[in-house]
Coordinates of C-alpha atoms in Angstrom, one line a residue:
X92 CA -42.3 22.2 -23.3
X93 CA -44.3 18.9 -23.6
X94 CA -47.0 18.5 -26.2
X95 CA -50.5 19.6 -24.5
X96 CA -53.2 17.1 -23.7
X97 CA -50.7 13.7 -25.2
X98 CA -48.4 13.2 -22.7
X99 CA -48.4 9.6 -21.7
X100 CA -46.1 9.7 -18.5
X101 CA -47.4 10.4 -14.7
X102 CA -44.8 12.9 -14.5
X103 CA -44.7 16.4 -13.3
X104 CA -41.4 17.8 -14.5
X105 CA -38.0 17.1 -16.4
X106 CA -36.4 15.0 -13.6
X107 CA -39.4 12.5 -13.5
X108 CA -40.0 12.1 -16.9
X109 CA -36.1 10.9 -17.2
X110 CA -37.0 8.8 -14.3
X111 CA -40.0 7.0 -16.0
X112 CA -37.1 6.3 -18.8
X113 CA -34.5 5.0 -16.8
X114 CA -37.0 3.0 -15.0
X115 CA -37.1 0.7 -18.1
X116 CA -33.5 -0.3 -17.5
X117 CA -34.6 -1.5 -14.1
X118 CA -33.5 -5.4 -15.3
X119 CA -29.6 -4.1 -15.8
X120 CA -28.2 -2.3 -13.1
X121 CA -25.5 -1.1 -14.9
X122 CA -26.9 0.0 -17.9
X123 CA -29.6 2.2 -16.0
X124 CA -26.4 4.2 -13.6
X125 CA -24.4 4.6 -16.7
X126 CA -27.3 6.4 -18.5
X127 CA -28.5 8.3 -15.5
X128 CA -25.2 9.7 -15.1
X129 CA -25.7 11.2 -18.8
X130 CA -29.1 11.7 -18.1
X131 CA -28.1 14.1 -15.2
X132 CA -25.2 15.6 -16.7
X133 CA -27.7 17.3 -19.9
X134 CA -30.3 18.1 -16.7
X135 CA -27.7 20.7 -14.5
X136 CA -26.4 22.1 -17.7
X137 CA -30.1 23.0 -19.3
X138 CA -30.8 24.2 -15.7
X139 CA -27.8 26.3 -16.2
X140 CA -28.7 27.4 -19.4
X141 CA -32.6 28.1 -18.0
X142 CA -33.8 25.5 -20.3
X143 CA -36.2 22.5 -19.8
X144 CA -36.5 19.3 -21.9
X145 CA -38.7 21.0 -24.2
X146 CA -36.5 23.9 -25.1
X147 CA -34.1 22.0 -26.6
X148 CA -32.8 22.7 -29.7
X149 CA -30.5 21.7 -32.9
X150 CA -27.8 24.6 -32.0
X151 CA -28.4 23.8 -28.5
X152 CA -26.5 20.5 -28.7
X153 CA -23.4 22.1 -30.4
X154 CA -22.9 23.8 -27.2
X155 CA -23.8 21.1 -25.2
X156 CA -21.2 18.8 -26.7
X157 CA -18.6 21.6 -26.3
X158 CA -19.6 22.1 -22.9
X159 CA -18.6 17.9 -22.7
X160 CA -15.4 18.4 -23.7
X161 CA -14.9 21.6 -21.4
X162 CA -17.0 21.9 -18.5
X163 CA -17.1 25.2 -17.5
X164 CA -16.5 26.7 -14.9
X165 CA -14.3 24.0 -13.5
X166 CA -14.5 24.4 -9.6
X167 CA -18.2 24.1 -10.7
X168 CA -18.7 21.1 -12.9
X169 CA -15.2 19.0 -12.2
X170 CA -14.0 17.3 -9.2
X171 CA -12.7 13.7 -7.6
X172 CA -15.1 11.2 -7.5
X173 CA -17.2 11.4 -3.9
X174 CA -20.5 9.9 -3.1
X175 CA -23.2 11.6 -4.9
X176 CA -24.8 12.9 -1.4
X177 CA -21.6 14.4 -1.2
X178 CA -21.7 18.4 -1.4
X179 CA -18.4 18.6 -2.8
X180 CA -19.9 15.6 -5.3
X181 CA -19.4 16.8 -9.2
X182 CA -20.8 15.7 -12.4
X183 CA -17.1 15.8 -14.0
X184 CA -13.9 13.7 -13.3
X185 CA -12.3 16.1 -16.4
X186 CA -13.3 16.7 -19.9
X187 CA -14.9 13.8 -21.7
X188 CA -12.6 11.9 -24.6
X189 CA -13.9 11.9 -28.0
X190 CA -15.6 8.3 -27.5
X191 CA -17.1 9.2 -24.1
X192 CA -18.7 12.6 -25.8
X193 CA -19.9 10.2 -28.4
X194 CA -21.7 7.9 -26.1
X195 CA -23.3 10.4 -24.0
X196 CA -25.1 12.2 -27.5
X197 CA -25.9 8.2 -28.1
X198 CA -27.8 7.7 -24.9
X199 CA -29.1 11.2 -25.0
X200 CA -31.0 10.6 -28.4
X201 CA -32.4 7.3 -27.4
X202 CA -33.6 9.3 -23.8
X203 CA -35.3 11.6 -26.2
X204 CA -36.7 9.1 -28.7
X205 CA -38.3 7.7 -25.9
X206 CA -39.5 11.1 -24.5
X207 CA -41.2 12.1 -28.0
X208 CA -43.1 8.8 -27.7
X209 CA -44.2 9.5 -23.9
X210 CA -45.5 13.0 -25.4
X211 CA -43.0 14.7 -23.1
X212 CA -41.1 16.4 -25.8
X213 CA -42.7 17.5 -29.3
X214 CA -39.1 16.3 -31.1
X215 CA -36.2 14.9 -30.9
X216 CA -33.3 17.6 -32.0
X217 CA -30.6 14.6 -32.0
X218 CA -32.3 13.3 -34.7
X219 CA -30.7 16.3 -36.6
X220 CA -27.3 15.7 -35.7
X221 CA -25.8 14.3 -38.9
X222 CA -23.6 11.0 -38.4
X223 CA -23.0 11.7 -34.7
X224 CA -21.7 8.3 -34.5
X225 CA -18.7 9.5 -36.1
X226 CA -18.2 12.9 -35.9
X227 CA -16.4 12.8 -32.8
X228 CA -13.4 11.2 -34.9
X229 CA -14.4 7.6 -32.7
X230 CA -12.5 5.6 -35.0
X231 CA -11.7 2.0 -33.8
X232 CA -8.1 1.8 -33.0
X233 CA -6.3 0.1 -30.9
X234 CA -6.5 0.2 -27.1
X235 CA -4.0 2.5 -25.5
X236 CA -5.6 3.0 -22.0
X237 CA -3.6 -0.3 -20.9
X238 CA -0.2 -0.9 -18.5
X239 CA 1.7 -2.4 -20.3
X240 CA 3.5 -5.0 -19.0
X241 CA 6.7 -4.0 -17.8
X242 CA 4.5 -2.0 -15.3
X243 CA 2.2 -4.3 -14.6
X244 CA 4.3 -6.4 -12.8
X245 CA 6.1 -3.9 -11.4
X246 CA 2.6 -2.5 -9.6
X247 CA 1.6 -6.5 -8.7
X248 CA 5.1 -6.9 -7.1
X249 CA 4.2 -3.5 -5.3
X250 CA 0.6 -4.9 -4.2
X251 CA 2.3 -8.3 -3.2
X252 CA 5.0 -6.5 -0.1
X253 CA 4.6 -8.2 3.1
X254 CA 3.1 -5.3 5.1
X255 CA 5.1 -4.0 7.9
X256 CA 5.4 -6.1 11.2
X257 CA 3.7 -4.0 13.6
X258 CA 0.7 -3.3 10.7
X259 CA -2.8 -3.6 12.2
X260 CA -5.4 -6.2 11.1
X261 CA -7.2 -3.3 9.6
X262 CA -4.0 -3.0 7.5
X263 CA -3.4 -6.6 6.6
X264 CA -7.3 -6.6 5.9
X265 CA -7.6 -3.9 3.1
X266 CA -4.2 -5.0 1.6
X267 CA -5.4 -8.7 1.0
X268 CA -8.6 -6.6 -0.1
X269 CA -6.5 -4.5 -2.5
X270 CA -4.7 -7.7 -3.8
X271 CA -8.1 -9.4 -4.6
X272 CA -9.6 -6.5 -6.1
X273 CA -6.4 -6.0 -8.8
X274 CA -5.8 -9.6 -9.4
X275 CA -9.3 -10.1 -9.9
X276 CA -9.5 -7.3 -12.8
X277 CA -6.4 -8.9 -14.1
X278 CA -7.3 -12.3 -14.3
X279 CA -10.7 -12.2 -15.1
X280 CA -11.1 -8.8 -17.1
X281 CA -14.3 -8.1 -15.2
X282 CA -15.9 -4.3 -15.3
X283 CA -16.2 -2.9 -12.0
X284 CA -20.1 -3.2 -11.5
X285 CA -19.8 -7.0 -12.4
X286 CA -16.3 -6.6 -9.6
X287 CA -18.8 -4.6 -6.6
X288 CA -21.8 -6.8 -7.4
X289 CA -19.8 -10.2 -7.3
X290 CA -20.9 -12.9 -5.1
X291 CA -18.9 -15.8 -3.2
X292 CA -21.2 -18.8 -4.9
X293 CA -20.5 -17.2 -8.5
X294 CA -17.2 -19.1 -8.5
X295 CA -18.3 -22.5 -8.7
X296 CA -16.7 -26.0 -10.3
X297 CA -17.8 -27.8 -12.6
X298 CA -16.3 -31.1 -13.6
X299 CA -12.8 -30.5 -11.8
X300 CA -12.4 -27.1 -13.6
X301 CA -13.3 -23.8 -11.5
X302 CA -15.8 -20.9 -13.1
X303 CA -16.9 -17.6 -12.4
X304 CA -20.9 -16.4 -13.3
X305 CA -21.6 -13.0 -14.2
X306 CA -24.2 -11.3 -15.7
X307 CA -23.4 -8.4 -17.2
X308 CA -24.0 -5.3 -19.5
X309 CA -26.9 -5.4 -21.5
X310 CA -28.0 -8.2 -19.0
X311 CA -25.7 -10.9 -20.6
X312 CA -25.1 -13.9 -18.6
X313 CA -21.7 -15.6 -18.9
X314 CA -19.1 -18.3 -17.3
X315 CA -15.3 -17.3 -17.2
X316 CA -12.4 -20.0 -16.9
X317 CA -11.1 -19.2 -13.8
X318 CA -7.1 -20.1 -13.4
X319 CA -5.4 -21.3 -10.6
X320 CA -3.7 -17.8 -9.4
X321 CA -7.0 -16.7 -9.0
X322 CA -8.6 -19.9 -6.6
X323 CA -5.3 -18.2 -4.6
X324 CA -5.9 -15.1 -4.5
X325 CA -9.7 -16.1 -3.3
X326 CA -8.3 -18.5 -0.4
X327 CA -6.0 -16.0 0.8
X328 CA -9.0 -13.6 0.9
X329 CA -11.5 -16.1 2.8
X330 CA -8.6 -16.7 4.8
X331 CA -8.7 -13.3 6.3
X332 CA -12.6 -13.4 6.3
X333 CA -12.4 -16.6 8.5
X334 CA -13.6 -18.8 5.7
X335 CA -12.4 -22.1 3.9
X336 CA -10.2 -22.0 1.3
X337 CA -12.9 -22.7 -1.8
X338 CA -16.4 -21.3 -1.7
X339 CA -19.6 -23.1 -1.6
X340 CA -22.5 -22.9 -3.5
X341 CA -24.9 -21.9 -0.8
X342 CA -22.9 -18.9 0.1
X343 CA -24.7 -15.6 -1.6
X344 CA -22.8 -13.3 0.3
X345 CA -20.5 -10.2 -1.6
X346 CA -17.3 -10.9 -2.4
X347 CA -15.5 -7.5 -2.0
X348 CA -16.7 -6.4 1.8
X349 CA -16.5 -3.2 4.2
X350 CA -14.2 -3.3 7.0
X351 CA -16.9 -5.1 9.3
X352 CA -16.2 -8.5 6.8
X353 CA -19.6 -8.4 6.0
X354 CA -21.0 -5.8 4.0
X355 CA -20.4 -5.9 0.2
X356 CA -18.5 -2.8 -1.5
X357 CA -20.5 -0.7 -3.9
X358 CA -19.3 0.3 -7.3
X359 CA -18.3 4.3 -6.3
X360 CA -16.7 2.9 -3.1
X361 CA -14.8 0.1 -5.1
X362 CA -14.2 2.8 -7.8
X363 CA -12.3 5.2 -5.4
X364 CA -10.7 2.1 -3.8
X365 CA -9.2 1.2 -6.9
X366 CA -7.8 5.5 -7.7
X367 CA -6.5 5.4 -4.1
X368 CA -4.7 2.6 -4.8
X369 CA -3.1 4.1 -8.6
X370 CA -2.5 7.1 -6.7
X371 CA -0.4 5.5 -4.0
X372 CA 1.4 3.1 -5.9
X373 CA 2.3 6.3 -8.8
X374 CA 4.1 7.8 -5.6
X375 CA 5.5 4.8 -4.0
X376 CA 7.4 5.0 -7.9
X377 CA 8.5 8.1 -8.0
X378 CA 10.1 7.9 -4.4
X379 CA 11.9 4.6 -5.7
X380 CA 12.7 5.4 -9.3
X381 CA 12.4 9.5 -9.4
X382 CA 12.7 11.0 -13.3
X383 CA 13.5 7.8 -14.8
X384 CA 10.2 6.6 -14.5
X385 CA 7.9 9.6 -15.3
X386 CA 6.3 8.5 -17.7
X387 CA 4.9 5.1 -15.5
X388 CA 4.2 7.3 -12.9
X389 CA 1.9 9.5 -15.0
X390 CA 0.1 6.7 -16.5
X391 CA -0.4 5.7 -12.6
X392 CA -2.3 8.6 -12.4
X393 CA -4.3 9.0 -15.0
X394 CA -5.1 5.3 -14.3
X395 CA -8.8 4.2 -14.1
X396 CA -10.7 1.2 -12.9
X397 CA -11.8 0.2 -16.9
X398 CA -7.9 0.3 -17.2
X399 CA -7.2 -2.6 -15.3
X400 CA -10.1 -4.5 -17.9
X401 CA -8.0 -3.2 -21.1
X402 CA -4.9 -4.4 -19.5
X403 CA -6.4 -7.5 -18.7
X404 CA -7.4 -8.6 -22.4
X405 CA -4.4 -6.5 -23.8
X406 CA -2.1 -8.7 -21.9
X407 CA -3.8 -12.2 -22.2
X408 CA -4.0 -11.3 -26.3
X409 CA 0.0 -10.8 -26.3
X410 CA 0.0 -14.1 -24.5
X411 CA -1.6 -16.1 -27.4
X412 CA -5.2 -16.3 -26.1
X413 CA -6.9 -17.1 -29.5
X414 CA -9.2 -14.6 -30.8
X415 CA -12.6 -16.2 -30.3
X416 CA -11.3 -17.1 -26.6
X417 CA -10.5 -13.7 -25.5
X418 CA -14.1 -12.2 -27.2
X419 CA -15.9 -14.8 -24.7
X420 CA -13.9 -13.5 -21.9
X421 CA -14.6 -9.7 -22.6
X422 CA -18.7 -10.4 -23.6
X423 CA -18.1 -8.9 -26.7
X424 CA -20.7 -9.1 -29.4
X425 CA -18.5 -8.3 -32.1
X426 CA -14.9 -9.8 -33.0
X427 CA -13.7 -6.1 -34.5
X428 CA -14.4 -5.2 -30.9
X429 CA -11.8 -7.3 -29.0
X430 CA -9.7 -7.1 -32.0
X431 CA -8.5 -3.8 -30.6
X432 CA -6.4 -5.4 -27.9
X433 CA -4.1 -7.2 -30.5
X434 CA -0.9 -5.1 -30.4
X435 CA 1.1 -8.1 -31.3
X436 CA 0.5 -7.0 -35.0
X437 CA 1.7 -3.1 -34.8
X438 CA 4.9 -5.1 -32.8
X439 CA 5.2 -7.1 -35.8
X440 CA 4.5 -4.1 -38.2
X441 CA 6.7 -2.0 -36.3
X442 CA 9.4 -4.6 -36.5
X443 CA 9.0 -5.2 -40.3
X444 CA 8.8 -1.1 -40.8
X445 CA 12.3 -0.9 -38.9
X446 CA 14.2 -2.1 -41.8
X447 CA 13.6 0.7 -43.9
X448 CA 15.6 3.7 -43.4
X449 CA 17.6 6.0 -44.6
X450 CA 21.5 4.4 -43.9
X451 CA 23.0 2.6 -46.7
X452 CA 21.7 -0.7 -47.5
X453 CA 18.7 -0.4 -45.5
X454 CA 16.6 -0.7 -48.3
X455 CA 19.1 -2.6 -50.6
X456 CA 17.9 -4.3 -54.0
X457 CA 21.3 -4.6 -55.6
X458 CA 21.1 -2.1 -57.9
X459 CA 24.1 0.3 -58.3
X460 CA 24.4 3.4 -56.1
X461 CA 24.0 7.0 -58.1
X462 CA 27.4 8.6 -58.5

């Protein structure tokens, strides 16, 4: 219910009001489809619930973030990921982690901190919620939704098989495609919108030494050292596209492209690209290997795009890429932050812990045993 004779907006209901507010994210792409995701989520479930913007609540929310972590019923709220024209399309993938449930009540307040100013909504019941920036039991561990790297190169060796001899160009095409798309996210721990909105002249040298622009979330420009495998992995692709080996700087056009060579990839079409691809490779294992690898092959599954970033900085921290390095290569604003992909130290911890056990002499100061 908004606030009679102060609303500030040109809006005639909930949906346009949250339009005006993701309008001010217009400057960063990403930013403005990852809130209107959560934006849209809160709108089907109030309309579920026969509420408005206005009706919510304190108590309200308590459902609402149970509801995150179980959307009910299923067949209505969860499903693969389709185009959002789609009529099969569904706000859910699954039940939201703790630290995606977190996030979403994040945005959501700041949605309706900026609704109570727009005199679209008399108060903001988020502002109630009492240290929802840790109630969800977020704490800051390490990364664990990684390949580690045994399986890593297994799945790049997988990528890399010469495709059959009577394959058709459309084949060879979208396997070159798939190789650019995972070496890509390897090398250059990019996340997928910064992947789909990627452009030919963003690689670019610069006194002998290659680089890759990006501007990314929260509208943060950055240049990324780009290493030899990758200039590779690019020729072989503009190879298939007809091009020369090494970009030029006039050349605006996408990187990742349709079937017609032309048209760029967008990020749900890259996204499901990047599943398919998990999905086949998990089976291609399990034909190969059976039981003994059940566990890889279940982490092939449950594998996302935003995995292939955590693997990415995971693995180039366990390769002795210094601290402050790897933070410039992720964008992160905070060193705690990329701090979570050094598993080097629970190896090391582990290792060190290993000594003490319960056989004889495993924790041995000299002293004499008890009789």
């Amino acid at each position: 219910m908004t606030v009679a004779g102060s609303v500030h907006i040109a809006a005639s209901s909930d949906a346009e009001a949250v339009a005006h507010w993701l309008g001010e994210y217009r400057a960063s792409p990403h930013t403005q489809r990852a809130y209107r995701r959560e934006a849209e989520r809160l709108l089907l479930w109030l309309d579920a619930q026969g509420f408005g913007l206005g009706d919510v609540r304190r108590d309200h929310l308590d459902d609402f973030e149970a509801f995150l972590g179980d959307p009910q019923p299923r067949q209505r709220w969860t499903g693969p990921t389709r185009p959002r024209h789609d009529p099969r399309w569904r706000p859910f993938r699954g039940p939201l982690s703790p630290s995606s449930r977190r996030q979403c009540l994040v945005i959501l307040q700041g949605l309706f901190a900026w609704l109570v100013e727009a005199g679209w909504v008399g108060h903001n019941p988020f502002r109630l919620m009492r240290d929802k920036r840790r109630r969800l039991d977020n704490r800051q561990g390490r990364v664990e939704r990684y390949l580690e790297k045994p399986l890593w190169d297994w799945l790049w060796r997988w990528l890399n098989e010469a495709p059959a001899t009577q394959s058709t160009p459309r084949a060879r095409f979208e396997q070159e495609r798939r190789r650019l798309a995972f070496g890509f996210a390897y090398l250059l721990a990019p996340r997928i919108g910064e992947v789909a909105a990627a452009r030919m002249h963003d690689f670019h040298r610069r006194e002998g030494r290659w680089w890759w622009h990006t501007v990314g979330k929260g509208g943060k420009a950055a240049s990324i050292p780009v290493p030899p495998d990758m200039m590779r992995l690019l020729g072989g692709w503009r190879a298939v596209l007809d091009l020369p080996p090494e970009p030029g700087p006039e050349e605006a056009t996408p990187l990742l492209r349709g079937l017609d060579g032309r048209r760029g990839l967008g990020d749900n079409r890259l996204y499901r690209l990047i599943r398919e691809t998990f999905s086949a490779a998990a089976d291609a294992l399990e034909a190969r290997q059976g039981d003994v690898s059940a566990r890889e092959v279940a982490l092939l599954r449950r594998a996302t795009p935003h995995w292939l970033r955590h693997t990415a900085l995971t693995h180039q921290a366990q390769a002795g890429v210094e601290l402050r390095y790897l933070a410039e290569t992720a964008r992160h604003s905070r060193l705690d932050t990329t701090a979570r992909y050094l598993h080097a130290e629970d190896a090391e911890w582990h290792r060190q812990q290993s000594r003490h056990g319960l056989s004889p002499g495993a924790d041995d100061d000299g002293g004499e045993p008890l009789q």
